[in-house]
Amino acid sequence: MASEVLKLATFRGDAASVQALLTVGAGTTVTVLSVTICETAGNAETFNLLIDDGGSADTYIYHTQALGANETFEHTGKFVMEATDHLSIITASSSNIDVCVSYLLQTL
């Protein structure tokens, strides 16, 4: 039986290396409703937000997007991810960020 559940994924820490925020499991589809990114250390950052399909083709939602010191960036455009996709973030340098991803998990 198919189901739909609203969920929240969070990340807190340094994203100077790629951090997977959300991984879509087999037999499921995810509709991302919003992504908020808050800089918490008082240092301006840039970040990349991307979908990694598990292969060699990353799809960037944002590339080198500015994030001001102590500011919050909000993405409210919806997008769909399928099984084995990973929503990931990486900052250009050492960082302190909090990330919240709200999404609808749909099982087939």
PDB file of N, CA and C in Angstrom:
ATOM      1  N   MET A   1       0.841  -1.173   0.000  1.00  0.00           N
ATOM      2  CA  MET A   1       0.000   0.000   0.000  1.00  0.00           C
ATOM      3  C   MET A   1       0.892   1.244   0.000  1.00  0.00           C
ATOM      4  N   ALA A   2       0.592   2.198  -0.836  1.00  0.00           N
ATOM      5  CA  ALA A   2       1.355   3.441  -0.918  1.00  0.00           C
ATOM      6  C   ALA A   2       1.051   4.331   0.275  1.00  0.00           C
ATOM      7  N   SER A   3       2.051   5.142   0.661  1.00  0.00           N
ATOM      8  CA  SER A   3       1.833   6.077   1.763  1.00  0.00           C
ATOM      9  C   SER A   3       2.612   7.365   1.502  1.00  0.00           C
ATOM     10  N   GLU A   4       2.186   8.432   2.184  1.00  0.00           N
ATOM     11  CA  GLU A   4       2.855   9.728   2.111  1.00  0.00           C
ATOM     12  C   GLU A   4       3.023  10.261   3.525  1.00  0.00           C
ATOM     13  N   VAL A   5       4.257  10.664   3.871  1.00  0.00           N
ATOM     14  CA  VAL A   5       4.556  11.145   5.213  1.00  0.00           C
ATOM     15  C   VAL A   5       5.417  12.395   5.096  1.00  0.00           C
ATOM     16  N   LEU A   6       5.069  13.463   5.825  1.00  0.00           N
ATOM     17  CA  LEU A   6       5.911  14.658   5.895  1.00  0.00           C
ATOM     18  C   LEU A   6       7.057  14.381   6.850  1.00  0.00           C
ATOM     19  N   LYS A   7       8.282  14.767   6.453  1.00  0.00           N
ATOM     20  CA  LYS A   7       9.468  14.465   7.247  1.00  0.00           C
ATOM     21  C   LYS A   7      10.392  15.673   7.277  1.00  0.00           C
ATOM     22  N   LEU A   8      11.374  15.607   8.188  1.00  0.00           N
ATOM     23  CA  LEU A   8      12.393  16.647   8.326  1.00  0.00           C
ATOM     24  C   LEU A   8      13.747  15.979   8.483  1.00  0.00           C
ATOM     25  N   ALA A   9      14.727  16.428   7.696  1.00  0.00           N
ATOM     26  CA  ALA A   9      16.112  15.984   7.837  1.00  0.00           C
ATOM     27  C   ALA A   9      16.928  17.200   8.259  1.00  0.00           C
ATOM     28  N   THR A  10      17.853  16.996   9.198  1.00  0.00           N
ATOM     29  CA  THR A  10      18.669  18.114   9.665  1.00  0.00           C
ATOM     30  C   THR A  10      20.151  17.751   9.627  1.00  0.00           C
ATOM     31  N   PHE A  11      20.961  18.785   9.515  1.00  0.00           N
ATOM     32  CA  PHE A  11      22.419  18.660   9.585  1.00  0.00           C
ATOM     33  C   PHE A  11      22.935  19.862  10.352  1.00  0.00           C
ATOM     34  N   ARG A  12      23.912  19.638  11.222  1.00  0.00           N
ATOM     35  CA  ARG A  12      24.560  20.724  11.946  1.00  0.00           C
ATOM     36  C   ARG A  12      26.050  20.442  11.971  1.00  0.00           C
ATOM     37  N   GLY A  13      26.840  21.406  11.494  1.00  0.00           N
ATOM     38  CA  GLY A  13      28.286  21.204  11.558  1.00  0.00           C
ATOM     39  C   GLY A  13      29.034  21.824  10.413  1.00  0.00           C
ATOM     40  N   ASP A  14      30.198  21.247  10.144  1.00  0.00           N
ATOM     41  CA  ASP A  14      31.115  21.732   9.121  1.00  0.00           C
ATOM     42  C   ASP A  14      30.852  20.981   7.822  1.00  0.00           C
ATOM     43  N   ALA A  15      30.589  21.704   6.766  1.00  0.00           N
ATOM     44  CA  ALA A  15      30.309  21.089   5.467  1.00  0.00           C
ATOM     45  C   ALA A  15      31.426  21.361   4.466  1.00  0.00           C
ATOM     46  N   ALA A  16      32.675  21.481   4.964  1.00  0.00           N
ATOM     47  CA  ALA A  16      33.800  21.732   4.063  1.00  0.00           C
ATOM     48  C   ALA A  16      34.060  20.533   3.149  1.00  0.00           C
ATOM     49  N   SER A  17      33.550  19.369   3.515  1.00  0.00           N
ATOM     50  CA  SER A  17      33.534  18.218   2.607  1.00  0.00           C
ATOM     51  C   SER A  17      32.062  17.886   2.350  1.00  0.00           C
ATOM     52  N   VAL A  18      31.790  17.159   1.297  1.00  0.00           N
ATOM     53  CA  VAL A  18      30.404  16.881   0.909  1.00  0.00           C
ATOM     54  C   VAL A  18      29.662  16.180   2.049  1.00  0.00           C
ATOM     55  N   GLN A  19      28.496  16.722   2.403  1.00  0.00           N
ATOM     56  CA  GLN A  19      27.638  16.154   3.440  1.00  0.00           C
ATOM     57  C   GLN A  19      26.311  15.747   2.822  1.00  0.00           C
ATOM     58  N   ALA A  20      25.970  14.472   2.917  1.00  0.00           N
ATOM     59  CA  ALA A  20      24.670  14.005   2.431  1.00  0.00           C
ATOM     60  C   ALA A  20      23.601  14.438   3.425  1.00  0.00           C
ATOM     61  N   LEU A  21      22.624  15.182   2.954  1.00  0.00           N
ATOM     62  CA  LEU A  21      21.529  15.657   3.794  1.00  0.00           C
ATOM     63  C   LEU A  21      20.369  14.675   3.795  1.00  0.00           C
ATOM     64  N   LEU A  22      20.152  14.028   2.658  1.00  0.00           N
ATOM     65  CA  LEU A  22      18.994  13.158   2.483  1.00  0.00           C
ATOM     66  C   LEU A  22      19.318  12.135   1.401  1.00  0.00           C
ATOM     67  N   THR A  23      19.042  10.875   1.692  1.00  0.00           N
ATOM     68  CA  THR A  23      19.236   9.798   0.720  1.00  0.00           C
ATOM     69  C   THR A  23      17.892   9.120   0.492  1.00  0.00           C
ATOM     70  N   VAL A  24      17.534   8.955  -0.766  1.00  0.00           N
ATOM     71  CA  VAL A  24      16.252   8.349  -1.106  1.00  0.00           C
ATOM     72  C   VAL A  24      16.438   6.838  -1.243  1.00  0.00           C
ATOM     73  N   GLY A  25      15.646   6.092  -0.477  1.00  0.00           N
ATOM     74  CA  GLY A  25      15.734   4.638  -0.480  1.00  0.00           C
ATOM     75  C   GLY A  25      14.978   4.002  -1.633  1.00  0.00           C
ATOM     76  N   ALA A  26      15.219   2.715  -1.809  1.00  0.00           N
ATOM     77  CA  ALA A  26      14.535   1.946  -2.856  1.00  0.00           C
ATOM     78  C   ALA A  26      13.031   1.951  -2.602  1.00  0.00           C
ATOM     79  N   GLY A  27      12.263   2.024  -3.675  1.00  0.00           N
ATOM     80  CA  GLY A  27      10.809   1.973  -3.565  1.00  0.00           C
ATOM     81  C   GLY A  27      10.171   3.241  -3.036  1.00  0.00           C
ATOM     82  N   THR A  28      10.946   4.330  -3.003  1.00  0.00           N
ATOM     83  CA  THR A  28      10.399   5.596  -2.506  1.00  0.00           C
ATOM     84  C   THR A  28      10.731   6.741  -3.458  1.00  0.00           C
ATOM     85  N   THR A  29       9.930   7.773  -3.358  1.00  0.00           N
ATOM     86  CA  THR A  29      10.153   9.037  -4.045  1.00  0.00           C
ATOM     87  C   THR A  29      10.055  10.132  -2.995  1.00  0.00           C
ATOM     88  N   VAL A  30      10.866  11.162  -3.128  1.00  0.00           N
ATOM     89  CA  VAL A  30      10.856  12.277  -2.197  1.00  0.00           C
ATOM     90  C   VAL A  30      10.549  13.558  -2.955  1.00  0.00           C
ATOM     91  N   THR A  31       9.629  14.353  -2.427  1.00  0.00           N
ATOM     92  CA  THR A  31       9.405  15.703  -2.919  1.00  0.00           C
ATOM     93  C   THR A  31       9.943  16.652  -1.863  1.00  0.00           C
ATOM     94  N   VAL A  32      11.021  17.354  -2.188  1.00  0.00           N
ATOM     95  CA  VAL A  32      11.610  18.322  -1.256  1.00  0.00           C
ATOM     96  C   VAL A  32      10.755  19.575  -1.308  1.00  0.00           C
ATOM     97  N   LEU A  33      10.304  20.006  -0.129  1.00  0.00           N
ATOM     98  CA  LEU A  33       9.423  21.168  -0.025  1.00  0.00           C
ATOM     99  C   LEU A  33      10.195  22.446   0.256  1.00  0.00           C
ATOM    100  N   SER A  34      11.235  22.358   1.094  1.00  0.00           N
ATOM    101  CA  SER A  34      12.058  23.525   1.378  1.00  0.00           C
ATOM    102  C   SER A  34      13.396  23.102   1.962  1.00  0.00           C
ATOM    103  N   VAL A  35      14.387  23.977   1.797  1.00  0.00           N
ATOM    104  CA  VAL A  35      15.710  23.787   2.382  1.00  0.00           C
ATOM    105  C   VAL A  35      16.102  25.121   3.005  1.00  0.00           C
ATOM    106  N   THR A  36      16.424  25.123   4.291  1.00  0.00           N
ATOM    107  CA  THR A  36      16.937  26.331   4.933  1.00  0.00           C
ATOM    108  C   THR A  36      18.353  26.065   5.419  1.00  0.00           C
ATOM    109  N   ILE A  37      19.216  27.046   5.209  1.00  0.00           N
ATOM    110  CA  ILE A  37      20.622  26.944   5.579  1.00  0.00           C
ATOM    111  C   ILE A  37      20.963  28.182   6.393  1.00  0.00           C
ATOM    112  N   CYS A  38      21.440  27.979   7.607  1.00  0.00           N
ATOM    113  CA  CYS A  38      21.749  29.082   8.520  1.00  0.00           C
ATOM    114  C   CYS A  38      23.234  29.053   8.860  1.00  0.00           C
ATOM    115  N   GLU A  39      23.913  30.157   8.647  1.00  0.00           N
ATOM    116  CA  GLU A  39      25.317  30.284   9.020  1.00  0.00           C
ATOM    117  C   GLU A  39      25.358  30.698  10.495  1.00  0.00           C
ATOM    118  N   THR A  40      26.078  29.945  11.331  1.00  0.00           N
ATOM    119  CA  THR A  40      26.002  30.148  12.783  1.00  0.00           C
ATOM    120  C   THR A  40      27.295  30.622  13.432  1.00  0.00           C
ATOM    121  N   ALA A  41      28.361  30.855  12.664  1.00  0.00           N
ATOM    122  CA  ALA A  41      29.644  31.221  13.271  1.00  0.00           C
ATOM    123  C   ALA A  41      30.049  32.671  13.031  1.00  0.00           C
ATOM    124  N   GLY A  42      29.235  33.428  12.301  1.00  0.00           N
ATOM    125  CA  GLY A  42      29.578  34.827  12.041  1.00  0.00           C
ATOM    126  C   GLY A  42      30.560  35.024  10.911  1.00  0.00           C
ATOM    127  N   ASN A  43      30.644  34.047   9.991  1.00  0.00           N
ATOM    128  CA  ASN A  43      31.553  34.139   8.852  1.00  0.00           C
ATOM    129  C   ASN A  43      30.777  33.907   7.558  1.00  0.00           C
ATOM    130  N   ALA A  44      30.923  34.821   6.614  1.00  0.00           N
ATOM    131  CA  ALA A  44      30.265  34.639   5.316  1.00  0.00           C
ATOM    132  C   ALA A  44      30.795  33.367   4.652  1.00  0.00           C
ATOM    133  N   GLU A  45      29.925  32.684   3.936  1.00  0.00           N
ATOM    134  CA  GLU A  45      30.255  31.417   3.271  1.00  0.00           C
ATOM    135  C   GLU A  45      29.725  31.426   1.848  1.00  0.00           C
ATOM    136  N   THR A  46      30.160  30.471   1.071  1.00  0.00           N
ATOM    137  CA  THR A  46      29.467  30.100  -0.157  1.00  0.00           C
ATOM    138  C   THR A  46      29.221  28.599  -0.069  1.00  0.00           C
ATOM    139  N   PHE A  47      28.150  28.145  -0.727  1.00  0.00           N
ATOM    140  CA  PHE A  47      27.834  26.724  -0.679  1.00  0.00           C
ATOM    141  C   PHE A  47      27.327  26.238  -2.026  1.00  0.00           C
ATOM    142  N   ASN A  48      27.429  24.926  -2.205  1.00  0.00           N
ATOM    143  CA  ASN A  48      26.823  24.226  -3.334  1.00  0.00           C
ATOM    144  C   ASN A  48      25.786  23.276  -2.755  1.00  0.00           C
ATOM    145  N   LEU A  49      24.590  23.279  -3.316  1.00  0.00           N
ATOM    146  CA  LEU A  49      23.539  22.332  -2.971  1.00  0.00           C
ATOM    147  C   LEU A  49      23.281  21.526  -4.229  1.00  0.00           C
ATOM    148  N   LEU A  50      23.349  20.196  -4.132  1.00  0.00           N
ATOM    149  CA  LEU A  50      23.297  19.383  -5.333  1.00  0.00           C
ATOM    150  C   LEU A  50      22.612  18.049  -5.098  1.00  0.00           C
ATOM    151  N   ILE A  51      22.159  17.470  -6.213  1.00  0.00           N
ATOM    152  CA  ILE A  51      21.627  16.109  -6.201  1.00  0.00           C
ATOM    153  C   ILE A  51      22.659  15.219  -6.857  1.00  0.00           C
ATOM    154  N   ASP A  52      23.099  14.214  -6.106  1.00  0.00           N
ATOM    155  CA  ASP A  52      24.026  13.204  -6.606  1.00  0.00           C
ATOM    156  C   ASP A  52      23.195  11.977  -6.918  1.00  0.00           C
ATOM    157  N   ASP A  53      23.205  11.557  -8.173  1.00  0.00           N
ATOM    158  CA  ASP A  53      22.383  10.417  -8.592  1.00  0.00           C
ATOM    159  C   ASP A  53      23.054   9.071  -8.349  1.00  0.00           C
ATOM    160  N   GLY A  54      24.190   9.073  -7.668  1.00  0.00           N
ATOM    161  CA  GLY A  54      24.911   7.835  -7.411  1.00  0.00           C
ATOM    162  C   GLY A  54      25.865   7.481  -8.533  1.00  0.00           C
ATOM    163  N   GLY A  55      25.837   8.237  -9.602  1.00  0.00           N
ATOM    164  CA  GLY A  55      26.736   8.024 -10.732  1.00  0.00           C
ATOM    165  C   GLY A  55      27.710   9.179 -10.850  1.00  0.00           C
ATOM    166  N   SER A  56      28.062   9.506 -12.076  1.00  0.00           N
ATOM    167  CA  SER A  56      29.053  10.559 -12.303  1.00  0.00           C
ATOM    168  C   SER A  56      28.427  11.921 -12.579  1.00  0.00           C
ATOM    169  N   ALA A  57      27.095  11.992 -12.617  1.00  0.00           N
ATOM    170  CA  ALA A  57      26.432  13.244 -12.994  1.00  0.00           C
ATOM    171  C   ALA A  57      25.772  13.894 -11.777  1.00  0.00           C
ATOM    172  N   ASP A  58      26.417  14.915 -11.217  1.00  0.00           N
ATOM    173  CA  ASP A  58      25.803  15.709 -10.156  1.00  0.00           C
ATOM    174  C   ASP A  58      24.977  16.810 -10.799  1.00  0.00           C
ATOM    175  N   THR A  59      23.836  17.116 -10.192  1.00  0.00           N
ATOM    176  CA  THR A  59      22.979  18.191 -10.666  1.00  0.00           C
ATOM    177  C   THR A  59      22.939  19.262  -9.592  1.00  0.00           C
ATOM    178  N   TYR A  60      23.426  20.446  -9.916  1.00  0.00           N
ATOM    179  CA  TYR A  60      23.495  21.534  -8.945  1.00  0.00           C
ATOM    180  C   TYR A  60      22.189  22.302  -8.891  1.00  0.00           C
ATOM    181  N   ILE A  61      21.706  22.500  -7.685  1.00  0.00           N
ATOM    182  CA  ILE A  61      20.565  23.369  -7.443  1.00  0.00           C
ATOM    183  C   ILE A  61      21.100  24.782  -7.212  1.00  0.00           C
ATOM    184  N   TYR A  62      22.198  24.873  -6.459  1.00  0.00           N
ATOM    185  CA  TYR A  62      22.944  26.128  -6.256  1.00  0.00           C
ATOM    186  C   TYR A  62      24.427  25.818  -6.369  1.00  0.00           C
ATOM    187  N   HIS A  63      25.152  26.713  -7.017  1.00  0.00           N
ATOM    188  CA  HIS A  63      26.602  26.572  -7.136  1.00  0.00           C
ATOM    189  C   HIS A  63      27.238  27.891  -6.728  1.00  0.00           C
ATOM    190  N   THR A  64      28.118  27.848  -5.751  1.00  0.00           N
ATOM    191  CA  THR A  64      28.810  29.015  -5.217  1.00  0.00           C
ATOM    192  C   THR A  64      27.811  30.093  -4.789  1.00  0.00           C
ATOM    193  N   GLN A  65      26.765  29.660  -4.099  1.00  0.00           N
ATOM    194  CA  GLN A  65      25.721  30.563  -3.594  1.00  0.00           C
ATOM    195  C   GLN A  65      26.218  31.262  -2.328  1.00  0.00           C
ATOM    196  N   ALA A  66      26.095  32.577  -2.280  1.00  0.00           N
ATOM    197  CA  ALA A  66      26.529  33.344  -1.118  1.00  0.00           C
ATOM    198  C   ALA A  66      25.604  33.116   0.078  1.00  0.00           C
ATOM    199  N   LEU A  67      26.216  33.022   1.254  1.00  0.00           N
ATOM    200  CA  LEU A  67      25.499  32.924   2.530  1.00  0.00           C
ATOM    201  C   LEU A  67      26.213  33.849   3.495  1.00  0.00           C
ATOM    202  N   GLY A  68      25.566  34.955   3.846  1.00  0.00           N
ATOM    203  CA  GLY A  68      26.183  35.958   4.700  1.00  0.00           C
ATOM    204  C   GLY A  68      26.385  35.485   6.128  1.00  0.00           C
ATOM    205  N   ALA A  69      27.239  36.171   6.838  1.00  0.00           N
ATOM    206  CA  ALA A  69      27.498  35.865   8.245  1.00  0.00           C
ATOM    207  C   ALA A  69      26.207  35.969   9.048  1.00  0.00           C
ATOM    208  N   ASN A  70      25.916  34.940   9.817  1.00  0.00           N
ATOM    209  CA  ASN A  70      24.718  34.875  10.673  1.00  0.00           C
ATOM    210  C   ASN A  70      23.415  35.052   9.900  1.00  0.00           C
ATOM    211  N   GLU A  71      23.412  34.716   8.630  1.00  0.00           N
ATOM    212  CA  GLU A  71      22.209  34.831   7.817  1.00  0.00           C
ATOM    213  C   GLU A  71      21.621  33.459   7.519  1.00  0.00           C
ATOM    214  N   THR A  72      20.359  33.481   7.101  1.00  0.00           N
ATOM    215  CA  THR A  72      19.660  32.256   6.712  1.00  0.00           C
ATOM    216  C   THR A  72      19.263  32.362   5.251  1.00  0.00           C
ATOM    217  N   PHE A  73      19.530  31.296   4.511  1.00  0.00           N
ATOM    218  CA  PHE A  73      19.142  31.186   3.107  1.00  0.00           C
ATOM    219  C   PHE A  73      18.000  30.181   3.039  1.00  0.00           C
ATOM    220  N   GLU A  74      16.956  30.511   2.280  1.00  0.00           N
ATOM    221  CA  GLU A  74      15.818  29.606   2.177  1.00  0.00           C
ATOM    222  C   GLU A  74      15.499  29.323   0.715  1.00  0.00           C
ATOM    223  N   HIS A  75      15.432  28.026   0.386  1.00  0.00           N
ATOM    224  CA  HIS A  75      15.004  27.574  -0.931  1.00  0.00           C
ATOM    225  C   HIS A  75      13.601  27.001  -0.764  1.00  0.00           C
ATOM    226  N   THR A  76      12.618  27.545  -1.485  1.00  0.00           N
ATOM    227  CA  THR A  76      11.237  27.079  -1.324  1.00  0.00           C
ATOM    228  C   THR A  76      10.665  26.450  -2.586  1.00  0.00           C
ATOM    229  N   GLY A  77      11.461  26.356  -3.631  1.00  0.00           N
ATOM    230  CA  GLY A  77      11.007  25.678  -4.843  1.00  0.00           C
ATOM    231  C   GLY A  77      11.017  24.171  -4.630  1.00  0.00           C
ATOM    232  N   LYS A  78       9.965  23.519  -5.031  1.00  0.00           N
ATOM    233  CA  LYS A  78       9.862  22.071  -4.846  1.00  0.00           C
ATOM    234  C   LYS A  78      10.603  21.328  -5.954  1.00  0.00           C
ATOM    235  N   PHE A  79      11.179  20.181  -5.604  1.00  0.00           N
ATOM    236  CA  PHE A  79      11.783  19.305  -6.604  1.00  0.00           C
ATOM    237  C   PHE A  79      11.666  17.862  -6.130  1.00  0.00           C
ATOM    238  N   VAL A  80      11.748  16.943  -7.082  1.00  0.00           N
ATOM    239  CA  VAL A  80      11.529  15.517  -6.814  1.00  0.00           C
ATOM    240  C   VAL A  80      12.851  14.777  -6.921  1.00  0.00           C
ATOM    241  N   MET A  81      13.034  13.822  -6.010  1.00  0.00           N
ATOM    242  CA  MET A  81      14.201  12.941  -6.034  1.00  0.00           C
ATOM    243  C   MET A  81      13.717  11.495  -6.051  1.00  0.00           C
ATOM    244  N   GLU A  82      14.474  10.643  -6.721  1.00  0.00           N
ATOM    245  CA  GLU A  82      14.098   9.243  -6.858  1.00  0.00           C
ATOM    246  C   GLU A  82      15.105   8.344  -6.152  1.00  0.00           C
ATOM    247  N   ALA A  83      14.801   7.063  -6.109  1.00  0.00           N
ATOM    248  CA  ALA A  83      15.641   6.084  -5.415  1.00  0.00           C
ATOM    249  C   ALA A  83      17.109   6.230  -5.798  1.00  0.00           C
ATOM    250  N   THR A  84      17.969   6.165  -4.816  1.00  0.00           N
ATOM    251  CA  THR A  84      19.441   6.277  -4.865  1.00  0.00           C
ATOM    252  C   THR A  84      19.942   7.713  -5.007  1.00  0.00           C
ATOM    253  N   ASP A  85      19.067   8.699  -5.181  1.00  0.00           N
ATOM    254  CA  ASP A  85      19.506  10.096  -5.212  1.00  0.00           C
ATOM    255  C   ASP A  85      19.929  10.531  -3.810  1.00  0.00           C
ATOM    256  N   HIS A  86      20.925  11.418  -3.758  1.00  0.00           N
ATOM    257  CA  HIS A  86      21.379  12.013  -2.499  1.00  0.00           C
ATOM    258  C   HIS A  86      21.308  13.527  -2.636  1.00  0.00           C
ATOM    259  N   LEU A  87      20.683  14.201  -1.688  1.00  0.00           N
ATOM    260  CA  LEU A  87      20.739  15.659  -1.614  1.00  0.00           C
ATOM    261  C   LEU A  87      21.933  15.991  -0.736  1.00  0.00           C
ATOM    262  N   SER A  88      22.875  16.752  -1.269  1.00  0.00           N
ATOM    263  CA  SER A  88      24.125  17.022  -0.559  1.00  0.00           C
ATOM    264  C   SER A  88      24.449  18.503  -0.556  1.00  0.00           C
ATOM    265  N   ILE A  89      25.312  18.882   0.401  1.00  0.00           N
ATOM    266  CA  ILE A  89      25.780  20.259   0.509  1.00  0.00           C
ATOM    267  C   ILE A  89      27.276  20.247   0.759  1.00  0.00           C
ATOM    268  N   ILE A  90      27.946  21.281   0.255  1.00  0.00           N
ATOM    269  CA  ILE A  90      29.363  21.479   0.544  1.00  0.00           C
ATOM    270  C   ILE A  90      29.625  22.985   0.570  1.00  0.00           C
ATOM    271  N   THR A  91      30.431  23.426   1.537  1.00  0.00           N
ATOM    272  CA  THR A  91      30.819  24.835   1.605  1.00  0.00           C
ATOM    273  C   THR A  91      32.234  24.988   1.057  1.00  0.00           C
ATOM    274  N   ALA A  92      32.582  26.215   0.666  1.00  0.00           N
ATOM    275  CA  ALA A  92      33.883  26.472   0.047  1.00  0.00           C
ATOM    276  C   ALA A  92      35.035  26.355   1.036  1.00  0.00           C
ATOM    277  N   SER A  93      34.733  26.513   2.325  1.00  0.00           N
ATOM    278  CA  SER A  93      35.786  26.443   3.348  1.00  0.00           C
ATOM    279  C   SER A  93      35.169  25.892   4.635  1.00  0.00           C
ATOM    280  N   SER A  94      35.972  25.791   5.650  1.00  0.00           N
ATOM    281  CA  SER A  94      35.483  25.325   6.951  1.00  0.00           C
ATOM    282  C   SER A  94      34.302  26.197   7.372  1.00  0.00           C
ATOM    283  N   SER A  95      33.265  25.576   7.910  1.00  0.00           N
ATOM    284  CA  SER A  95      32.034  26.324   8.173  1.00  0.00           C
ATOM    285  C   SER A  95      31.306  25.784   9.393  1.00  0.00           C
ATOM    286  N   ASN A  96      30.384  26.568   9.871  1.00  0.00           N
ATOM    287  CA  ASN A  96      29.401  26.156  10.873  1.00  0.00           C
ATOM    288  C   ASN A  96      28.043  26.513  10.304  1.00  0.00           C
ATOM    289  N   ILE A  97      27.296  25.496   9.889  1.00  0.00           N
ATOM    290  CA  ILE A  97      25.973  25.740   9.328  1.00  0.00           C
ATOM    291  C   ILE A  97      24.970  24.774   9.931  1.00  0.00           C
ATOM    292  N   ASP A  98      23.722  25.200   9.953  1.00  0.00           N
ATOM    293  CA  ASP A  98      22.595  24.341  10.290  1.00  0.00           C
ATOM    294  C   ASP A  98      21.727  24.259   9.040  1.00  0.00           C
ATOM    295  N   VAL A  99      21.293  23.040   8.695  1.00  0.00           N
ATOM    296  CA  VAL A  99      20.481  22.837   7.507  1.00  0.00           C
ATOM    297  C   VAL A  99      19.233  22.050   7.894  1.00  0.00           C
ATOM    298  N   CYS A 100      18.076  22.505   7.416  1.00  0.00           N
ATOM    299  CA  CYS A 100      16.810  21.792   7.609  1.00  0.00           C
ATOM    300  C   CYS A 100      16.183  21.545   6.239  1.00  0.00           C
ATOM    301  N   VAL A 101      15.823  20.290   5.987  1.00  0.00           N
ATOM    302  CA  VAL A 101      15.191  19.906   4.730  1.00  0.00           C
ATOM    303  C   VAL A 101      13.823  19.326   5.063  1.00  0.00           C
ATOM    304  N   SER A 102      12.757  19.995   4.643  1.00  0.00           N
ATOM    305  CA  SER A 102      11.418  19.428   4.831  1.00  0.00           C
ATOM    306  C   SER A 102      11.016  18.754   3.525  1.00  0.00           C
ATOM    307  N   TYR A 103      10.429  17.560   3.657  1.00  0.00           N
ATOM    308  CA  TYR A 103      10.109  16.794   2.455  1.00  0.00           C
ATOM    309  C   TYR A 103       8.932  15.870   2.679  1.00  0.00           C
ATOM    310  N   LEU A 104       8.364  15.435   1.562  1.00  0.00           N
ATOM    311  CA  LEU A 104       7.266  14.476   1.544  1.00  0.00           C
ATOM    312  C   LEU A 104       7.847  13.156   1.045  1.00  0.00           C
ATOM    313  N   LEU A 105       7.785  12.121   1.907  1.00  0.00           N
ATOM    314  CA  LEU A 105       8.270  10.797   1.554  1.00  0.00           C
ATOM    315  C   LEU A 105       7.113   9.980   1.053  1.00  0.00           C
ATOM    316  N   GLN A 106       7.236   9.489  -0.172  1.00  0.00           N
ATOM    317  CA  GLN A 106       6.176   8.692  -0.797  1.00  0.00           C
ATOM    318  C   GLN A 106       6.697   7.291  -1.065  1.00  0.00           C
ATOM    319  N   THR A 107       6.019   6.297  -0.498  1.00  0.00           N
ATOM    320  CA  THR A 107       6.392   4.911  -0.765  1.00  0.00           C
ATOM    321  C   THR A 107       5.460   4.367  -1.830  1.00  0.00           C
ATOM    322  N   LEU A 108       5.992   3.531  -2.669  1.00  0.00           N
ATOM    323  CA  LEU A 108       5.241   2.986  -3.786  1.00  0.00           C
ATOM    324  C   LEU A 108       4.512   1.716  -3.401  1.00  0.00           C
TER     325      LEU A 108
END
